[in-house]
Every structure is written in C-alpha cells, then in structure tokens.
Tab-separated table of C-alpha atoms in Angstrom:
chain	number	residue	atom	x	y	z
A	12	MET	CA	30.132	14.382	-59.811
A	13	PHE	CA	26.610	13.151	-58.928
A	14	THR	CA	24.164	12.128	-61.651
A	15	SER	CA	21.147	11.536	-59.345
A	16	ASN	CA	18.758	13.984	-57.717
A	17	PHE	CA	18.429	14.329	-53.933
A	18	GLU	CA	14.863	14.671	-52.657
A	19	PRO	CA	13.571	14.272	-49.067
A	20	ILE	CA	13.072	10.612	-48.162
A	21	TYR	CA	10.103	9.397	-46.121
A	22	CYS	CA	9.491	6.054	-44.444
A	23	ILE	CA	7.691	4.546	-41.455
A	24	GLU	CA	9.513	3.148	-38.439
A	25	GLY	CA	10.108	-0.559	-38.807
A	26	GLU	CA	10.475	-0.325	-42.570
A	27	LYS	CA	13.736	-0.606	-44.505
A	28	LEU	CA	15.277	2.821	-45.191
A	29	ASN	CA	17.147	2.972	-48.522
A	30	LEU	CA	19.478	5.877	-49.343
A	31	LYS	CA	20.966	5.890	-52.863
A	32	CYS	CA	23.103	8.045	-55.083
A	33	THR	CA	24.769	7.649	-58.477
A	34	VAL	CA	28.120	9.094	-59.545
A	35	TYR	CA	29.449	9.421	-63.094
A	36	SER	CA	32.435	7.049	-62.654
A	37	GLU	CA	33.054	3.718	-60.965
A	38	ASP	CA	36.375	5.082	-59.715
A	39	ILE	CA	34.616	7.494	-57.365
A	40	TYR	CA	33.949	6.485	-53.765
A	41	VAL	CA	31.546	8.218	-51.398
A	42	GLU	CA	31.152	8.794	-47.684
A	43	TRP	CA	27.856	9.133	-45.826
A	44	PHE	CA	27.232	11.417	-42.836
A	45	ARG	CA	24.223	11.717	-40.521
A	46	ASN	CA	23.629	15.069	-38.801
A	47	ASN	CA	27.274	15.939	-39.564
A	48	GLU	CA	28.393	13.576	-36.813
A	49	GLU	CA	28.164	9.892	-37.727
A	50	ARG	CA	30.390	8.847	-40.636
A	51	PHE	CA	29.848	5.775	-42.829
A	52	LYS	CA	32.288	4.692	-45.566
A	53	ALA	CA	32.675	1.736	-47.949
A	54	ASN	CA	35.751	0.622	-49.850
A	55	LYS	CA	34.825	-1.577	-52.837
A	56	LYS	CA	32.738	-3.953	-50.743
A	57	ILE	CA	29.645	-3.884	-48.531
A	58	ILE	CA	30.348	-3.117	-44.877
A	59	THR	CA	27.693	-4.171	-42.341
A	60	ASN	CA	27.521	-2.316	-39.046
A	61	GLU	CA	24.681	-3.506	-36.778
A	62	ASN	CA	21.478	-2.229	-38.362
A	63	ILE	CA	23.237	-0.308	-41.139
A	64	SER	CA	24.839	-1.667	-44.291
A	65	ILE	CA	26.833	0.368	-46.821
A	66	GLY	CA	27.933	-0.684	-50.281
A	67	ARG	CA	27.990	-0.041	-53.991
A	68	ASP	CA	27.013	-1.609	-57.275
A	69	GLY	CA	29.034	-0.078	-60.045
A	70	ARG	CA	28.352	3.659	-60.116
A	71	GLN	CA	25.453	3.349	-57.682
A	72	HIS	CA	26.159	3.726	-53.960
A	73	PHE	CA	23.718	2.913	-51.195
A	74	MET	CA	23.253	3.028	-47.452
A	75	THR	CA	20.505	0.837	-45.971
A	76	VAL	CA	18.957	0.939	-42.514
A	77	GLN	CA	17.347	-2.477	-42.118
A	78	CYS	CA	14.763	-1.407	-39.517
A	79	ALA	CA	14.276	2.331	-39.386
A	80	LYS	CA	13.657	4.134	-36.122
A	81	VAL	CA	12.287	7.602	-35.529
A	82	THR	CA	15.765	8.580	-34.295
A	83	ASP	CA	17.100	7.842	-37.785
A	84	SER	CA	15.396	11.034	-38.942
A	85	GLY	CA	17.698	13.972	-39.682
A	86	GLN	CA	19.959	15.609	-42.237
A	87	TYR	CA	22.162	13.293	-44.295
A	88	ASN	CA	25.190	14.263	-46.386
A	89	VAL	CA	26.904	12.267	-49.112
A	90	VAL	CA	30.417	13.357	-50.100
A	91	ALA	CA	32.292	12.367	-53.261
A	92	ALA	CA	35.736	13.902	-53.671
A	93	ASN	CA	35.158	17.571	-52.861
A	94	VAL	CA	31.479	17.603	-53.769
A	95	GLU	CA	28.832	17.332	-51.056
A	96	LYS	CA	25.089	16.873	-51.354
A	97	GLN	CA	22.550	17.136	-48.521
A	98	PHE	CA	19.063	15.698	-48.158
A	99	SER	CA	16.603	15.096	-45.312
A	100	VAL	CA	15.224	11.827	-43.984
A	101	ILE	CA	11.921	11.698	-42.124
A	102	VAL	CA	10.948	8.488	-40.308
A	103	LYS	CA	7.315	8.627	-39.265
A	104	VAL	CA	6.109	6.899	-36.120
A	105	MET	CA	4.312	3.636	-36.764
A	106	PHE	CA	1.633	4.457	-34.203
A	107	LYS	CA	-0.058	7.779	-34.873
A	108	ARG	CA	-2.251	7.156	-31.818
A	109	PRO	CA	-0.593	4.655	-29.446
A	110	LEU	CA	-2.276	2.487	-26.830
A	111	GLU	CA	-3.119	4.173	-23.529
A	112	ASN	CA	-3.133	2.755	-19.996
A	113	LYS	CA	-6.577	1.835	-18.677
A	114	THR	CA	-8.001	1.626	-15.162
A	115	ILE	CA	-11.474	0.126	-14.923
A	116	MET	CA	-13.870	-1.571	-12.522
A	117	GLU	CA	-14.265	-5.343	-12.558
A	118	GLY	CA	-17.264	-6.326	-14.663
A	119	VAL	CA	-16.963	-3.342	-17.019
A	120	ASP	CA	-16.031	-3.690	-20.711
A	121	VAL	CA	-12.721	-2.077	-21.671
A	122	SER	CA	-11.127	-1.346	-25.053
A	123	PHE	CA	-7.583	-0.657	-26.228
A	124	GLU	CA	-7.418	1.278	-29.475
A	125	CYS	CA	-4.586	2.632	-31.581
A	126	GLU	CA	-4.112	4.142	-35.023
A	127	VAL	CA	-1.190	3.261	-37.286
A	128	GLU	CA	0.398	5.123	-40.173
A	129	LYS	CA	-0.495	2.529	-42.814
A	130	ALA	CA	-2.570	-0.623	-43.161
A	131	ASP	CA	-0.648	-3.706	-42.107
A	132	HIS	CA	-1.030	-7.060	-40.370
A	133	VAL	CA	-1.031	-6.693	-36.578
A	134	ALA	CA	-0.844	-9.064	-33.619
A	135	TRP	CA	-2.066	-8.518	-30.049
A	136	PHE	CA	-0.286	-9.760	-26.919
A	137	LYS	CA	-0.923	-9.925	-23.166
A	138	ASP	CA	2.133	-10.178	-20.928
A	139	GLY	CA	4.157	-11.346	-23.934
A	140	ASP	CA	1.748	-14.098	-25.025
A	141	ARG	CA	-0.265	-13.692	-28.193
A	142	VAL	CA	-4.035	-13.425	-27.750
A	143	TYR	CA	-6.811	-14.309	-30.168
A	144	PRO	CA	-10.544	-13.544	-30.405
A	145	SER	CA	-12.722	-15.426	-27.908
A	146	SER	CA	-16.089	-15.169	-26.182
A	147	ARG	CA	-14.741	-12.317	-24.026
A	148	LEU	CA	-12.116	-10.888	-26.376
A	149	LYS	CA	-12.952	-8.978	-29.552
A	150	ILE	CA	-10.282	-7.891	-32.054
A	151	GLU	CA	-11.307	-5.432	-34.770
A	152	THR	CA	-9.765	-3.348	-37.544
A	153	LEU	CA	-11.557	-0.106	-38.377
A	154	ASP	CA	-10.845	1.881	-41.547
A	155	ASN	CA	-7.734	-0.269	-42.182
A	156	THR	CA	-5.505	1.776	-39.868
A	157	VAL	CA	-7.405	1.758	-36.561
A	158	HIS	CA	-7.040	-1.401	-34.486
A	159	LYS	CA	-9.118	-2.224	-31.420
A	160	LEU	CA	-9.076	-4.917	-28.739
A	161	THR	CA	-12.103	-5.156	-26.416
A	162	ILE	CA	-12.346	-7.195	-23.208
A	163	LEU	CA	-15.929	-7.942	-22.190
A	164	GLN	CA	-16.915	-7.996	-18.501
A	165	SER	CA	-13.363	-7.568	-17.257
A	166	LYS	CA	-11.993	-9.758	-14.477
A	167	PHE	CA	-8.961	-9.485	-12.199
A	168	GLU	CA	-7.049	-12.009	-14.290
A	169	ASP	CA	-7.325	-9.580	-17.222
A	170	GLU	CA	-4.864	-7.234	-15.507
A	171	GLY	CA	-1.485	-6.948	-17.190
A	172	LYS	CA	0.516	-5.470	-20.046
A	173	TYR	CA	-1.162	-5.395	-23.464
A	174	SER	CA	0.677	-4.692	-26.697
A	175	MET	CA	-0.045	-4.474	-30.398
A	176	ARG	CA	2.830	-5.432	-32.665
A	177	ILE	CA	3.613	-4.711	-36.314
A	178	SER	CA	6.836	-6.409	-37.402
A	179	ASP	CA	9.226	-5.565	-34.555
A	180	ILE	CA	7.483	-2.353	-33.497
A	181	SER	CA	5.091	-2.419	-30.543
A	182	SER	CA	2.760	-0.102	-28.706
A	183	CYS	CA	2.127	-1.103	-25.086
A	184	ALA	CA	-0.280	-0.205	-22.291
A	185	GLU	CA	-1.194	-1.468	-18.822
A	186	LEU	CA	-4.643	-2.595	-17.670
A	187	ASP	CA	-5.483	-2.128	-13.990
A	188	VAL	CA	-8.733	-3.772	-12.856
A	189	LYS	CA	-10.163	-2.359	-9.636
A	190	GLU	CA	-12.295	-4.410	-7.286
A	191	MET	CA	-15.948	-3.611	-6.811
A	192	PRO	CA	-16.522	-2.241	-3.273
A	193	ASP	CA	-17.775	-4.810	-0.762
A	194	ALA	CA	-20.906	-2.746	-0.134
A	195	VAL	CA	-21.775	-2.913	-3.846
A	196	LYS	CA	-21.181	-6.673	-3.967
A	197	GLN	CA	-23.866	-7.071	-1.303
A	198	MET	CA	-26.414	-5.095	-3.325
A	199	SER	CA	-28.955	-6.665	-5.670
A	200	GLU	CA	-27.922	-7.643	-9.194
A	201	TYR	CA	-30.062	-4.788	-10.508
A	202	ASP	CA	-28.211	-2.219	-8.374
A	203	ARG	CA	-24.822	-3.742	-9.224
A	204	ASN	CA	-25.558	-3.387	-12.936
A	205	ILE	CA	-26.501	0.255	-12.445
A	206	PHE	CA	-23.261	0.771	-10.516
A	207	LEU	CA	-21.218	-0.794	-13.337
A	208	GLU	CA	-22.995	1.306	-15.943
A	209	ALA	CA	-22.199	4.452	-13.941
A	210	ALA	CA	-18.566	3.306	-13.581
A	211	LYS	CA	-18.180	3.334	-17.381
A	212	SER	CA	-18.222	7.133	-17.301
A	213	GLY	CA	-15.156	7.156	-15.057
A	214	THR	CA	-14.161	6.131	-11.548
A	215	ALA	CA	-12.125	7.653	-8.746
A	216	VAL	CA	-10.946	6.470	-5.362
A	217	ARG	CA	-12.979	7.452	-2.313
A	218	TYR	CA	-10.982	6.778	0.854
A	219	TYR	CA	-12.870	5.589	3.895
A	220	ILE	CA	-11.506	4.270	7.193
A	221	ARG	CA	-13.676	1.919	9.245
A	222	VAL	CA	-12.656	1.711	12.919
A	223	MET	CA	-14.245	-0.931	15.172
A	224	ILE	CA	-14.068	-0.305	18.933
A	225	VAL	CA	-14.597	-3.553	20.849
A	226	GLY	CA	-14.080	-4.864	24.368
A	227	GLN	CA	-15.736	-5.604	27.685
A	228	SER	CA	-18.556	-3.436	29.039
A	229	GLY	CA	-17.482	-0.473	31.149
A	230	VAL	CA	-13.841	-0.281	30.056
A	231	GLY	CA	-14.168	3.160	28.412
A	232	LYS	CA	-14.790	2.428	24.731
A	233	THR	CA	-17.195	5.330	24.213
A	234	SER	CA	-14.997	7.648	26.278
A	235	LEU	CA	-12.013	6.670	24.132
A	236	LEU	CA	-14.011	7.498	21.004
A	237	ARG	CA	-14.943	10.880	22.478
A	238	ARG	CA	-11.298	11.652	23.276
A	239	LEU	CA	-10.166	10.671	19.787
A	240	MET	CA	-12.787	13.089	18.443
A	241	ASN	CA	-11.620	15.847	20.839
A	242	LYS	CA	-14.940	15.746	22.700
A	243	ASP	CA	-15.875	15.886	26.383
A	244	ILE	CA	-16.876	12.691	28.226
A	245	LYS	CA	-19.111	14.135	30.971
A	246	ASP	CA	-22.383	12.879	29.458
A	247	VAL	CA	-21.110	9.458	28.309
A	248	GLN	CA	-23.614	6.650	28.790
A	249	SER	CA	-23.312	2.905	28.305
A	250	THR	CA	-23.671	1.943	24.634
A	251	ASP	CA	-26.792	-0.015	23.723
A	252	GLY	CA	-26.097	-2.200	20.682
A	253	ILE	CA	-23.799	-0.257	18.348
A	254	ASN	CA	-23.105	3.471	18.207
A	255	ILE	CA	-22.006	4.440	14.694
A	256	GLU	CA	-20.208	7.745	14.128
A	257	VAL	CA	-19.928	8.678	10.454
A	258	LYS	CA	-19.420	11.994	8.662
A	259	THR	CA	-17.909	13.412	11.856
A	260	CYS	CA	-14.203	13.071	11.108
A	261	ARG	CA	-12.015	13.601	8.071
A	262	ILE	CA	-8.264	13.017	7.723
A	263	ASN	CA	-5.980	14.996	5.443
A	264	LEU	CA	-3.991	12.308	3.628
A	265	LYS	CA	-1.050	14.629	2.978
A	266	THR	CA	-0.631	16.319	6.363
A	267	GLU	CA	-2.262	13.492	8.411
A	268	GLU	CA	-4.289	16.144	10.249
A	269	TRP	CA	-7.607	15.048	11.763
A	270	ILE	CA	-10.444	17.452	11.001
A	271	PHE	CA	-13.689	17.174	12.928
A	272	SER	CA	-17.220	17.967	11.776
A	273	SER	CA	-17.260	21.352	13.508
A	274	ASP	CA	-14.401	22.449	11.222
A	275	PHE	CA	-15.587	20.881	7.938
A	276	SER	CA	-16.792	24.217	6.571
A	277	LYS	CA	-13.274	25.641	6.972
A	278	THR	CA	-11.598	23.035	4.781
A	279	PRO	CA	-11.891	22.248	1.058
A	280	ASN	CA	-13.721	19.006	0.381
A	281	HIS	CA	-11.487	17.132	-2.081
A	282	ASN	CA	-11.973	13.383	-1.871
A	283	GLU	CA	-8.533	12.715	-3.317
A	284	GLN	CA	-7.004	14.652	-0.427
A	285	TYR	CA	-9.179	13.580	2.495
A	286	ALA	CA	-10.318	10.258	3.942
A	287	ASP	CA	-13.621	10.003	5.793
A	288	CYS	CA	-13.403	8.117	9.062
A	289	GLY	CA	-16.266	6.108	10.581
A	290	PHE	CA	-16.317	4.596	14.073
A	291	TRP	CA	-18.357	1.578	15.201
A	292	ASP	CA	-18.594	1.649	19.008
A	293	PHE	CA	-19.809	-1.835	20.033
A	294	ALA	CA	-21.668	-2.440	23.282
A	295	GLY	CA	-19.606	-4.566	25.658
A	296	GLN	CA	-22.440	-6.624	27.154
A	297	GLU	CA	-22.334	-10.265	26.073
A	298	ASP	CA	-26.017	-10.146	25.068
A	299	PHE	CA	-24.980	-8.141	21.993
A	300	TYR	CA	-22.049	-10.302	20.867
A	301	ALA	CA	-24.062	-12.419	18.416
A	302	THR	CA	-25.355	-9.247	16.722
A	303	HIS	CA	-21.851	-7.808	16.444
A	304	GLN	CA	-20.766	-10.545	14.032
A	305	THR	CA	-22.946	-8.987	11.327
A	306	PHE	CA	-20.864	-5.809	11.350
A	307	LEU	CA	-17.318	-7.122	11.737
A	308	SER	CA	-15.197	-6.846	8.605
A	309	THR	CA	-11.833	-7.824	7.185
A	310	ASN	CA	-11.341	-4.288	5.893
A	311	ALA	CA	-11.349	-2.486	9.220
A	312	ILE	CA	-9.061	-1.394	12.027
A	313	TYR	CA	-9.912	-2.740	15.475
A	314	LEU	CA	-9.375	-0.915	18.763
A	315	LEU	CA	-9.547	-3.615	21.453
A	316	VAL	CA	-10.124	-1.761	24.720
A	317	VAL	CA	-9.276	-3.293	28.107
A	318	ASP	CA	-9.138	-1.872	31.630
A	319	ILE	CA	-5.503	-2.244	32.659
A	320	SER	CA	-6.413	-1.955	36.334
A	321	GLN	CA	-8.400	-5.203	36.301
A	322	ASP	CA	-7.215	-8.824	36.582
A	323	PHE	CA	-5.340	-9.887	33.418
A	324	THR	CA	-4.985	-13.589	34.170
A	325	LYS	CA	-7.153	-15.979	32.224
A	326	LYS	CA	-8.805	-19.356	32.729
A	327	SER	CA	-8.543	-22.305	30.418
A	328	TYR	CA	-10.178	-22.179	27.014
A	329	GLN	CA	-12.723	-24.755	28.234
A	330	ASP	CA	-13.703	-22.461	31.108
A	331	MET	CA	-14.151	-19.578	28.663
A	332	ILE	CA	-16.686	-21.552	26.649
A	333	GLU	CA	-18.746	-22.779	29.588
A	334	ASN	CA	-18.677	-19.768	31.911
A	335	GLU	CA	-19.069	-16.016	31.744
A	336	TYR	CA	-15.826	-14.111	31.195
A	337	ASP	CA	-14.630	-12.631	34.483
A	338	ARG	CA	-11.022	-11.771	33.645
A	339	ILE	CA	-9.706	-9.327	31.056
A	340	GLY	CA	-7.430	-11.948	29.508
A	341	GLU	CA	-10.522	-13.907	28.525
A	342	TYR	CA	-11.978	-10.899	26.704
A	343	VAL	CA	-8.691	-10.408	24.850
A	344	ASP	CA	-8.852	-14.081	23.815
A	345	PHE	CA	-12.474	-13.793	22.747
A	346	TRP	CA	-12.029	-10.710	20.594
A	347	LEU	CA	-8.745	-11.748	19.001
A	348	ASP	CA	-10.335	-15.091	18.097
A	349	ASN	CA	-13.305	-13.294	16.530
A	350	ILE	CA	-11.109	-10.896	14.578
A	351	HIS	CA	-8.846	-13.746	13.476
A	352	CYS	CA	-11.809	-15.463	11.773
A	353	TYR	CA	-11.736	-12.761	9.096
A	354	THR	CA	-8.110	-13.579	8.345
A	355	LEU	CA	-8.910	-17.279	7.882
A	356	ASN	CA	-11.458	-16.389	5.237
A	357	ASP	CA	-8.796	-14.777	3.077
A	358	ARG	CA	-5.538	-16.600	3.736
A	359	ASN	CA	-4.365	-20.186	3.933
A	360	GLU	CA	-2.836	-21.686	7.061
A	361	ASP	CA	0.739	-21.694	5.725
A	362	SER	CA	0.720	-17.973	4.977
A	363	ILE	CA	-0.781	-17.264	8.406
A	364	ASN	CA	2.026	-19.169	10.120
A	365	THR	CA	4.804	-17.420	8.182
A	366	ALA	CA	3.424	-13.854	8.022
A	367	GLU	CA	5.011	-11.206	10.220
A	368	PHE	CA	1.652	-9.467	10.724
A	369	LEU	CA	-1.953	-10.438	10.084
A	370	ASN	CA	-4.912	-8.392	8.941
A	371	PRO	CA	-7.264	-7.084	10.196
A	372	PRO	CA	-4.898	-4.951	12.306
A	373	VAL	CA	-5.589	-4.450	16.023
A	374	LEU	CA	-4.515	-1.710	18.424
A	375	ILE	CA	-4.954	-2.742	22.059
A	376	ILE	CA	-5.839	0.207	24.278
A	377	GLY	CA	-5.312	-0.206	28.008
A	378	THR	CA	-7.505	2.322	29.827
A	379	GLY	CA	-7.810	2.977	33.566
A	380	ILE	CA	-4.114	3.622	34.118
A	381	ASP	CA	-5.141	6.420	36.503
A	382	LYS	CA	-6.723	3.837	38.813
A	383	ILE	CA	-3.283	2.379	39.552
A	384	LEU	CA	-1.754	4.936	41.885
A	385	GLU	CA	1.766	3.562	42.333
A	386	GLU	CA	4.149	3.825	39.387
A	387	LYS	CA	5.741	0.456	40.171
A	388	ASP	CA	2.301	-1.184	40.187
A	389	ARG	CA	1.577	0.332	36.783
A	390	GLY	CA	4.785	-1.161	35.461
A	391	LYS	CA	3.884	-4.598	36.827
A	392	LYS	CA	0.428	-4.464	35.224
A	393	ILE	CA	1.856	-3.474	31.859
A	394	ASP	CA	4.544	-6.165	32.071
A	395	SER	CA	1.916	-8.785	32.922
A	396	PHE	CA	-0.172	-7.701	29.965
A	397	HIS	CA	2.782	-7.940	27.568
A	398	ALA	CA	3.676	-11.372	28.963
A	399	ILE	CA	0.197	-12.692	28.143
A	400	LEU	CA	0.172	-11.122	24.689
A	401	ARG	CA	3.704	-12.264	23.853
A	402	ASN	CA	2.653	-15.907	23.750
A	403	HIS	CA	-0.833	-15.382	22.357
A	404	PRO	CA	-1.488	-17.447	19.188
A	405	LYS	CA	-3.266	-14.488	17.543
A	406	ARG	CA	-0.696	-11.862	18.610
A	407	LYS	CA	0.255	-11.108	14.978
A	408	HIS	CA	-2.904	-9.036	14.637
A	409	ASN	CA	-1.698	-6.604	17.293
A	410	ARG	CA	0.314	-3.706	15.888
A	411	HIS	CA	0.757	-1.677	19.050
A	412	SER	CA	-0.496	-1.295	22.622
A	413	TYR	CA	-1.243	1.998	24.369
A	414	PHE	CA	-1.890	2.658	28.058
A	415	LEU	CA	-3.781	5.795	29.043
A	416	SER	CA	-6.590	7.398	30.992
A	417	ASN	CA	-9.701	8.819	29.363
A	418	HIS	CA	-10.063	11.079	32.406
A	419	GLU	CA	-6.663	12.735	31.934
A	420	PRO	CA	-6.600	13.817	28.252
A	421	PHE	CA	-3.815	16.362	28.675
A	422	GLU	CA	-1.605	13.944	30.607
A	423	TYR	CA	-1.972	11.367	27.810
A	424	LYS	CA	-2.243	13.736	24.860
A	425	THR	CA	0.696	12.029	23.119
A	426	GLU	CA	-0.972	8.611	23.378
A	427	PHE	CA	-4.213	9.875	21.800
A	428	GLU	CA	-2.240	11.542	18.996
A	429	ASN	CA	-0.242	8.362	18.395
A	430	ILE	CA	-3.447	6.317	18.141
A	431	ARG	CA	-4.759	8.709	15.483
A	432	THR	CA	-1.479	8.454	13.572
A	433	GLN	CA	-1.552	4.655	13.731
A	434	ILE	CA	-5.147	4.495	12.482
A	435	LEU	CA	-4.226	6.313	9.266
A	436	LYS	CA	-0.998	4.328	8.847
A	437	LEU	CA	-2.787	1.003	9.263
A	438	ALA	CA	-5.637	2.040	6.960
A	439	ALA	CA	-3.156	2.514	4.120
A	440	GLU	CA	-1.851	-1.045	4.699
A	441	ILE	CA	-5.257	-2.714	4.427
A	442	PRO	CA	-5.533	-4.541	1.064
A	443	LYS	CA	-8.810	-2.826	0.128
A	444	TRP	CA	-7.797	0.691	1.163
A	445	GLY	CA	-9.946	3.026	-0.899
A	446	ASP	CA	-13.217	2.297	-2.720
A	447	ASN	CA	-13.412	2.796	-6.469
A	448	LEU	CA	-16.684	4.579	-7.167
A	449	PRO	CA	-18.229	6.225	-10.208
A	450	THR	CA	-16.882	9.763	-10.306
A	451	ARG	CA	-20.354	11.284	-10.378
A	452	TRP	CA	-21.302	9.348	-7.224
A	453	ILE	CA	-18.328	10.859	-5.408
A	454	ILE	CA	-19.305	14.329	-6.611
A	455	LEU	CA	-22.864	13.782	-5.357
A	456	GLU	CA	-21.492	12.644	-1.981
A	457	LYS	CA	-19.572	15.918	-1.766
A	458	GLU	CA	-22.699	17.909	-2.601
A	459	ILE	CA	-24.698	16.115	0.098
A	460	ASP	CA	-21.868	16.667	2.609
A	461	SER	CA	-21.966	20.344	1.689
A	462	GLN	CA	-25.687	20.432	2.511
A	463	ILE	CA	-24.979	18.793	5.884
A	464	ASP	CA	-22.236	21.348	6.601
A	465	LYS	CA	-24.828	24.073	5.996
A	466	GLY	CA	-27.151	22.506	8.562
A	467	ASN	CA	-29.540	20.954	6.028
A	468	LEU	CA	-29.824	17.551	7.690
A	469	ILE	CA	-32.970	16.574	5.761
A	470	ILE	CA	-33.534	17.080	2.035
A	471	SER	CA	-36.445	15.912	-0.068
A	472	TYR	CA	-36.096	13.275	-2.757
A	473	GLU	CA	-36.860	15.955	-5.354
A	474	GLU	CA	-33.953	18.030	-4.029
A	475	ALA	CA	-31.719	14.955	-4.189
A	476	MET	CA	-32.808	14.458	-7.815
A	477	LYS	CA	-31.786	18.035	-8.602
A	478	LEU	CA	-28.387	17.517	-6.959
A	479	ALA	CA	-27.909	14.295	-8.956
A	480	GLU	CA	-28.761	16.109	-12.183
A	481	ASP	CA	-26.193	18.799	-11.332
A	482	CYS	CA	-23.643	15.994	-10.798
A	483	SER	CA	-24.112	14.681	-14.361
A	484	PHE	CA	-26.432	11.757	-13.590
A	485	PRO	CA	-28.011	10.870	-16.984
A	486	ILE	CA	-31.573	12.192	-17.196
A	487	LYS	CA	-32.923	8.905	-18.592
A	488	VAL	CA	-31.749	6.870	-15.597
A	489	ILE	CA	-31.483	9.532	-12.916
A	490	ASP	CA	-34.239	8.046	-10.737
A	491	SER	CA	-32.962	4.447	-10.805
A	492	GLU	CA	-29.315	5.456	-10.415
A	493	LEU	CA	-30.080	7.798	-7.516
A	494	LYS	CA	-31.905	4.968	-5.735
A	495	SER	CA	-28.916	2.665	-6.258
A	496	PHE	CA	-26.612	5.404	-4.977
A	497	LEU	CA	-28.743	5.795	-1.846
A	498	THR	CA	-28.753	2.015	-1.378
A	499	TYR	CA	-24.959	2.073	-1.430
A	500	GLU	CA	-24.819	4.966	1.043
A	501	THR	CA	-27.049	3.192	3.541
C-alpha cells in the first residue's frame, strides 16, 4: 500500500513541519491522525485548516504544519484503506535556555542571555519596541547559538519586559530595577561604587521602619516611646536634642508581633521575616527645631504627640510666626507644615490636591486624657480637636488619632496595640518600604546583631574583618568594603 519509509521526524518550533507519504496508486486516499484523536482528511484537493494544510500531488500525500509548536509533538498515524503506519514527530523548543527575569540595583550592569537550538537571525525588544545597540546597550552573539543583551549602568527607565524573537517565536523576561537606598545616595562616590560592586553579587530586601516622635515639650513623647516598647516610665527625663532608639525592636512581618531586644535571642533572625524598627524621639523645646530638620525624612512615619488636656485653639498664622507657640493647635500647625514640606519635594500641586492621603503618614497621639476627670469634658476636648483637624489644609497626612494616658498602660492597652499595628501597616504603604542591600551586607548585619545579643557591645576592627570574611566579603577588597559598610550603618 505504502511505498515510502516512515522514520521519526524532527524539527524546531517555528519551522515548517512537513509530513509525507507515498502510495502505489493515485486512486488511494489517506487519512492522517495525531495521537489517535485528531483526524485530518483530503479529498482530491488541498484543505487548509488554520495552521495545518493537507493535500496530495499524484501518489504523494502530505500534511504541513506551517509554524510548528512543541505541542505538535506526538505519535502520528497515516491510514490508507485498511493499512496503517505510525511514526513519531518531535518538535524541539527554539530556546534551549530561555531568558530569565532579573532584579538589580540602579547603576549596576545587567545582562539577558539565552541559548537557541540553531543559529538564526534574532531581534531584541523592550515593551514591544525593537531595540538596537547604543552607548548603554550591547547586543552580542556567542558561539552562534547564544545571544546576549547587556544594559550598562541600569536606570529606572530600563525597567520593563524584554524579549528576543526568532520568526514568530519569542522568549520574554522582566527587568525590575531597585532604587539605591537614600543612605547610600548620601555617601561619597567612592563608597557608592563599592556598594554597587557588592550589589552585583546579589541583593535582598532589608526592611526598616523609621518612626519620628515629634511635638511640644512635656507632652509625653518619651513616655509614649517607653510604653510602645513595653518599658516603665518612672525614670523618664526630658529629651535633650534627639534620643535615637535602634536595634531595640523587631517586628515579625507575618504575625505582626513586636519583639523587643530582651527577647531577640529567643527568635530566629531572618531579615526576610522581620523588620527592624528605629525611633527618633525629638526634643520638644523650640531651641532644637532648626536641628530637627536635618533628620526629618519622606520615608518615615510620624507620631505627632499633643496633650489633649491643654488649650487646642490657635492664633492666626501671623501670630504663630512672630510669637512663641502657646496653644496646642499652633504646634499641630507647625509640625504638619514641616512634615508637609517632604511631600512637596516629591509630588506636584495637582496630585496633592486630588490625593486621598499624603505621605509621609502621621498618627496624632493625644496624651493626658487622665488629666480630664469628667467623661463629658473628655468628649468635648476630643470633639474640639477633631473640629480643628477636619478643616486643616494638611489633614491628609493624618491617618488616625488616638487618645490615651501614658500613666495608665493597662487602661489604654488597646490604644497602644493599635498604634503598633498602624505603624507596621503604614510602613508597608511608604513608597520606599524596604532597602535593597547587597546580600552579604545583610548577612554581616545579622552576625553583628548576634554579637550584640550575646552582650558583645564592642568588637575590634580585626574581629569585624573576620566576620566580613565569614560573610563572603572578597579578600581583595574586604578592608575597603567593610569601611563602606560601616559608613552605611552609621
């Protein structure tokens, strides 16, 4: 019946797949089957069905797949009268090693590389538009079948979907460019270059929450900090300048549990699971206000503390400029105006007017509720406060207001817990939540934290060098990179 042999057929996806057979008479018609399910038949003329065409030329019959796919692989049968022949078809993938997604730090070179089954002409695309070699874009072919695209000194605008195309077959990958941490941007060019070199070996996210506690002198800012840290307030003294609490609190990102330094040794130290929390407790005396501006940041959460028992009315804006603040409303104005400046640096006026909320986020904490003895008087004070805030031009910074007493922690336990919950929630909403650091820097941080947990509060530089070596700092640059790491940490 058949006069041709049936051998396995191989092709590469995207190519034309030709199946042929020859019978001994032109009066014989054949049917084609794929995996004993799909049936293809021709009657004296070519029949085209989407990507598949079937036909004959005299005694020769053929079935053609115009653009083969890997799914076209399988067992094929050709039947003529009562005779059936079987053969296998194997469609190889075009890309033996496809493109892979990349996440890198801004300023670092990045390459996309893939290997194809056979040498062919290729084209590269970004977000659907073809790209060509340039001063920052290199396109190479290695050993005929390995193709490489390299972006030099990556920028944020390089983010997107990259693809390499051969005929109608593509391999795609995403590029995610992470921002250099603000602290690194403020370092010298020498230290920034060391940071970028270290980032080439891999980066990970280190989560850190910066909480700024601001407000008038004597309203209980330090006592509030103590209560949030589950500490006593008996020995609290007025803050001189700025009191910075770091490495004393850690938050489990999954359970939202706050873990304090006394319990660090009881918990695993995985940076991907925990966020470190640092508090900046600012002195309330006006003499320090000019200094405070150096430390304020867009990427922070602000606790604006006021004494709810005091006078909440406010003078005119002109009076605020010329005279000392003597009403709490004036301090609310002053601090919201200061915080709002960091929004203006990042957003235009139209977006500020239309946004539901503004960053940086603010939680207003009304302390001294215990000083107001009558419940109805407490209600009036709180209502008056809300009335002032309701019409405040910078009110969009405020996410929530809490009223409590630092002297009655059990009575207001829920309020303190809610503040902690809000701090973590708001941190995750800040645009620059999480710093991308070289992985080995994060590992070294963990090792140093482990030394602190053991009570080793001071280590020599030689000991730090040994820790850095254990954390895979390259021997050739271990001294310079360790110094840059320490610059970042301070």
